[in-house]
Amino acid sequence: MITITIAIVAWALVVAFLAFIAGTFEDLESDVGSQSNPNSQVQLAAQVGYVNRFFNKAISGEPPAYGVYCAVSAGIAWLLLSNGLAAILAIPIGAGIAAIVHMTLASTAHLGRVSAQKRFEQPIYMDVFIRQLLPIATHGFIAVLSITTICYIQASVMPEGLQSVFPMPLLGLIWGITIGSIGSSVGDVHYGTEREFQDRPFGEGKRVTYHGKITRYAECGIRNQNDIVYFCAKHGGPVTGLVFGSILLFENWRSLLGFMIGMTPEAQVGWSIGIGVGIVIVLIVINYLLVGFARKKYGEFVGE
Amino acid sequence: MDLIILFICIVAGGILTSLGVHMMPVGGAPAAMGTATGIATGVTMISTGAAMTGLFTASTVETMTSNIWLVVLSGAVGSMLMMAFTMLGGNIIYTLAAGIVPVSGRVDVDPITKRPFLPFKTPQTDGHGTPDVSYISGVIGAFLGGSGGALIYYGLVNYADFSAPLAGISAMGIFLTNAVLSAYNIGGTIEGFHDPKFKLLPRALKACFIGSLICAVFASLISYAGGL
Amino acid sequence: MDAEGKVKEKIGFGWPDQRNLMIIALVVSVITAVATELPPAIKAVGLILAIAWGADVVRTITHYGIGTGVPSIGMLALGMGMVGAFAGMSMSGFFATGVGSYAGVLIGVALVAIGGLIYGLVAVKIIKMDIPVMVRGMMELTTAGALVVINASSMLAGTWHIDAVLGSVVASGWIAVIFILSAMGMLHPYNACLGPDERRGRTLTLSVEIGTILCMLLGINLVFADPVNGSLLILVSAIIWIASYVSFVKACMREAYETVGTGLIKTLG
């Protein structure tokens, strides 16, 4: 019988809050160095003649990339922890080494992509290249630091019942791939649909004829990645954080509720499964209402 | 006897994975620009993310009880939860940040809620957002995918005597091979079970059957020879 | 053609063509995988060559336009290669002692190659992907993946006997780091250099660079258990990393349209 103490609830809350921060900064990092799906437009832009000053960071999509950073960070942190270093020093050092790996991958991706566009007359702008490297590293550092701390809590600190049997680096890989896929499917939509085509009409999907013709002039001068990240930090980033934080919060919450209600281990797991199904049904209903709200408020498509 | 059950677990897990991957609505790169319906990531990666969340929950449950139904179902529900939140978050951005109504590009009327799509679709696009039918299809797909991953993990831990980390990384590897074969079959984008591409399912099931057999042979070699 | 020759001279390393690279990488990485008495610094060379071979095969396959993107095939290769590598490493239990156990690893690698062949046939015949080099490419890719995992495990554990490997590589979780970094090493180079003016030499230099990052991390892991071998491994990998990174950056800057400090963008119309 697993007793619900204040400690287990507190650690579950800490995990959820760290996940919120990690999700926000993961999406912002993929905006401050254009990565994944909207980056295909940045790549296409040079080919249709829209030479730009964006940081074309093409590290194969966010899930494998974040899998690399989080696995490396958790691996180094685990190594230092098992050799006697305290967690407060081991985890930032691990995240720092992952940030260095991140910077090398980002720099080679940008240089490789731009130098392969020689015939479209896209130059390498050295100020874009050097200036964006540090924001990319810092945004990534916060996201990776939060995820490494989550892995550490789940592997070593969490009391019995919610503690994971997987070692830290494997947990880092799992959460890295998960947060990469969430950031790519939630936050990147804000970048790709809204900010990248800012001079197109609001309120419609971006047509196939618009592809490649991205906005290159900003509110003040030529657009660069910092203009993009300041815009997406107002909506895309926090929603991504909300999604990842909610996932971790409800996963832990339904397990704890199951522990409280059930008497035997089988009953506890059964209750947590039932509560999970209930949460999903509520989400389906919320989605139905959201889509209905949009249809009623926005109305049918006008224009040609 | 253990060997036969191990084979059944891994092959059944592979087939469930393939079926689940075909039901998830994935729009790929165009979906991030509001040009296609579905989630704006690649097929392989979103299904791996969902199944790994489920695997994480299933591994904790497996230490508490050895009932196959409970372990597999908890993996399935964990994966379902992740997918539901992700699709809802995507829809929040589509409707509130970009002002787009979620519609599908393949059918004119929603098969489940009977709301029309065609008047709300942007011309020259292939649909946008995640409408109700794609949402439900995605939730069911994540359920099946998560149960497939958890079943492979269960088989490896209980019938091949793998330790938990070895079973975890091997389950991820076997899941990835099945998901990639299914992704090749789909060709990159699919909208759910109402999409005509869904009819290509049988050949992916055959391919994943053979693929999972090979991985099961490797797994049984590790358990048999490693114990000598 | 002449300009390309001059560029190759300046960078200083002419890559062998695809078939020769496959033979060299296969032979060297199998030797370093099987001979466990070699110091890790030499096994690193085998590992880097295997990653370069894998990146070359990925480049060849995706040249034909695979449709769903490059990361998938890297994940497929490493997923199956890793499970097969463990099977190969545990084959040594079948044979009693001595020479027989070396044969065990080789038989394991051969099994992985057969598995990759069946995957390629499945992809071509059942899923009907009409890519000409799919069967051979899949066979080579899974073998390269398995060899990378065997090399890396024997570098960390000192041997490839499954008990030692399970203790120091899998139970500690570092198999996850090896898995994802070698997958990235095979799929990042072509993806990062994608474009009409992509050149094979630059792409393969980038794969060497990622391989040396993996070796440096393995060296950091090793230095706590075995200071001499670990620091030697870090030193050798650092030298190769600096050489490959600098040569890649210089090649890119030289071969781009132009490299400017700053500037306005070309206006249209």
Coordinates of C-alpha atoms in Angstrom, one line a residue, chain A residues 85-273:
Chain A
L85 CA 29.5 15.0 -7.5
A86 CA 26.3 16.7 -6.0
A87 CA 23.3 17.1 -8.2
I88 CA 23.3 20.8 -8.1
L89 CA 26.6 20.8 -9.9
A90 CA 26.3 17.7 -12.1
I91 CA 23.0 18.6 -13.8
P92 CA 24.1 22.1 -15.1
I93 CA 27.5 20.7 -16.3
G94 CA 25.7 18.0 -18.2
A95 CA 23.3 20.6 -19.8
G96 CA 26.3 22.8 -20.6
I97 CA 28.1 20.0 -22.5
A98 CA 24.8 19.3 -24.3
A99 CA 24.7 23.0 -25.2
I100 CA 28.2 22.8 -26.7
V101 CA 27.1 19.8 -28.8
H102 CA 24.0 21.8 -29.8
M103 CA 26.1 24.7 -31.0
T104 CA 28.3 22.5 -33.2
L105 CA 25.4 20.8 -34.8
A106 CA 23.6 24.1 -35.4
S107 CA 26.6 25.8 -36.9
T108 CA 27.4 23.0 -39.3
A109 CA 23.8 22.7 -40.3
H110 CA 23.5 26.4 -41.3
L111 CA 26.8 26.5 -43.1
G112 CA 26.1 23.3 -45.0
R113 CA 22.6 24.3 -46.1
V114 CA 23.6 27.8 -47.2
S115 CA 26.7 26.6 -49.1
A116 CA 24.5 24.1 -51.0
Q117 CA 22.4 27.0 -52.3
K118 CA 25.2 28.5 -54.3
R119 CA 23.2 28.8 -57.5
F120 CA 20.4 30.7 -55.9
E121 CA 22.8 33.4 -54.8
Q122 CA 22.2 33.1 -51.1
P123 CA 25.2 34.4 -49.3
I124 CA 26.5 33.4 -45.8
Y125 CA 26.0 36.4 -43.6
M126 CA 28.6 36.1 -40.9
D127 CA 26.8 38.4 -38.5
V128 CA 23.6 36.3 -38.7
F129 CA 25.7 33.2 -38.2
I130 CA 27.7 34.3 -35.2
R131 CA 25.0 36.4 -33.5
Q132 CA 22.4 33.7 -33.4
L133 CA 24.6 31.0 -31.9
L134 CA 24.4 32.2 -28.4
P135 CA 20.6 32.7 -28.2
I136 CA 20.2 29.2 -29.6
A137 CA 22.5 27.8 -27.0
T138 CA 20.9 29.6 -24.1
H139 CA 17.3 28.8 -25.0
G140 CA 18.3 25.2 -25.5
F141 CA 20.2 25.2 -22.2
I142 CA 17.1 26.1 -20.2
A143 CA 15.0 23.4 -22.0
V144 CA 17.6 20.7 -21.6
L145 CA 18.3 21.7 -18.0
S146 CA 14.7 21.3 -17.1
I147 CA 14.4 18.0 -18.7
T148 CA 17.5 16.7 -17.1
T149 CA 16.2 17.7 -13.7
I150 CA 12.9 15.9 -14.5
C151 CA 14.9 12.8 -15.4
Y152 CA 16.9 13.1 -12.2
I153 CA 13.8 13.4 -10.1
Q154 CA 12.0 10.5 -11.8
A155 CA 15.0 8.2 -11.5
S156 CA 16.5 9.0 -8.1
V157 CA 14.4 11.2 -5.9
M158 CA 10.7 10.4 -6.5
P159 CA 9.4 8.2 -3.7
E160 CA 8.2 4.7 -4.1
G161 CA 5.3 4.2 -6.5
L162 CA 6.2 6.8 -9.1
Q163 CA 9.9 6.1 -9.4
S164 CA 11.1 5.0 -12.7
V165 CA 13.0 1.8 -13.4
F166 CA 14.8 3.3 -16.4
P167 CA 18.2 4.8 -16.0
M168 CA 18.7 8.6 -16.5
P169 CA 20.1 8.6 -20.0
L170 CA 17.2 6.4 -21.3
L171 CA 14.7 8.7 -19.6
G172 CA 16.4 11.7 -21.2
L173 CA 16.1 10.1 -24.7
I174 CA 12.4 9.3 -24.1
W175 CA 11.5 12.8 -22.9
G176 CA 13.7 14.4 -25.5
I177 CA 11.9 12.7 -28.3
T178 CA 8.5 13.4 -26.7
I179 CA 9.1 17.1 -26.2
G180 CA 10.6 17.5 -29.6
S181 CA 7.5 16.0 -31.2
I182 CA 5.2 18.2 -29.1
G183 CA 7.1 21.4 -29.8
S184 CA 7.1 20.5 -33.5
S185 CA 3.4 19.9 -33.7
V186 CA 2.1 22.7 -31.4
G187 CA 4.4 25.7 -31.3
D188 CA 5.9 25.5 -34.8
V189 CA 2.4 26.1 -36.2
H190 CA 2.4 29.6 -34.8
Y191 CA 5.8 30.2 -36.4
G192 CA 4.9 28.6 -39.7
T193 CA 1.4 29.7 -40.3
E194 CA 1.4 33.1 -38.7
R195 CA 4.8 34.8 -38.3
E196 CA 6.5 33.4 -41.4
F197 CA 3.8 34.7 -43.7
Q198 CA 3.0 37.8 -41.8
D199 CA 2.1 39.9 -44.8
R200 CA -0.6 37.5 -46.0
P201 CA -4.3 37.9 -44.9
F202 CA -5.0 36.7 -41.4
G203 CA -7.5 33.9 -40.9
E204 CA -6.8 31.4 -43.7
G205 CA -4.5 28.5 -44.3
K206 CA -1.4 29.4 -46.3
R207 CA -2.1 28.4 -49.9
V208 CA 0.3 26.3 -51.9
T209 CA 1.1 29.3 -54.1
Y210 CA 2.4 31.2 -51.1
H211 CA 5.0 28.6 -50.3
G212 CA 8.5 29.9 -50.3
K213 CA 7.5 33.6 -50.4
I214 CA 8.1 34.3 -46.8
T215 CA 8.2 37.7 -45.2
R216 CA 11.7 39.1 -45.3
Y217 CA 11.1 42.7 -44.2
A218 CA 10.1 43.3 -40.6
E219 CA 8.7 46.1 -38.6
C220 CA 12.0 47.8 -38.6
G221 CA 14.4 46.7 -41.3
I222 CA 15.2 43.2 -42.5
R223 CA 13.6 40.4 -40.5
N224 CA 15.8 38.1 -38.5
Q225 CA 15.2 35.3 -36.0
N226 CA 15.1 37.6 -33.0
D227 CA 12.0 39.3 -34.5
I228 CA 10.4 35.9 -34.9
V229 CA 11.1 34.6 -31.4
Y230 CA 9.8 37.8 -29.7
F231 CA 6.5 37.3 -31.5
C232 CA 6.2 33.6 -30.9
A233 CA 7.0 34.0 -27.2
K234 CA 3.6 35.6 -26.8
H235 CA 1.5 32.6 -27.8
G236 CA 3.3 29.7 -29.4
G237 CA 5.8 29.1 -26.6
P238 CA 3.5 29.2 -23.6
V239 CA 0.9 26.9 -25.3
T240 CA 3.6 24.3 -26.0
G241 CA 4.6 24.6 -22.3
L242 CA 1.0 24.2 -21.2
V243 CA 0.6 21.0 -23.3
F244 CA 3.8 19.3 -22.0
G245 CA 3.2 20.4 -18.4
S246 CA -0.4 19.2 -18.6
I247 CA 0.7 15.8 -19.9
L248 CA 3.1 15.2 -17.1
L249 CA 0.7 16.7 -14.5
F250 CA -2.2 14.5 -15.5
E251 CA 0.0 11.4 -15.8
N252 CA 1.2 11.8 -12.2
W253 CA -2.2 12.9 -10.9
R254 CA -4.1 9.9 -12.2
S255 CA -1.5 7.5 -10.8
L256 CA -1.8 9.2 -7.4
L257 CA -5.6 9.2 -7.4
G258 CA -5.4 5.5 -8.3
F259 CA -3.1 4.9 -5.3
M260 CA -5.5 6.7 -3.0
I261 CA -8.7 4.9 -4.1
G262 CA -7.6 1.3 -4.7
M263 CA -6.8 -1.2 -2.1
T264 CA -4.6 -3.7 -4.0
P265 CA -2.0 -2.9 -6.6
E266 CA -4.3 -4.3 -9.4
A267 CA -7.2 -2.1 -8.2
Q268 CA -4.9 1.0 -8.1
V269 CA -3.7 0.5 -11.6
G270 CA -7.2 -0.2 -12.8
W271 CA -8.5 3.0 -11.3
S272 CA -5.7 5.1 -12.9
I273 CA -6.5 3.6 -16.3

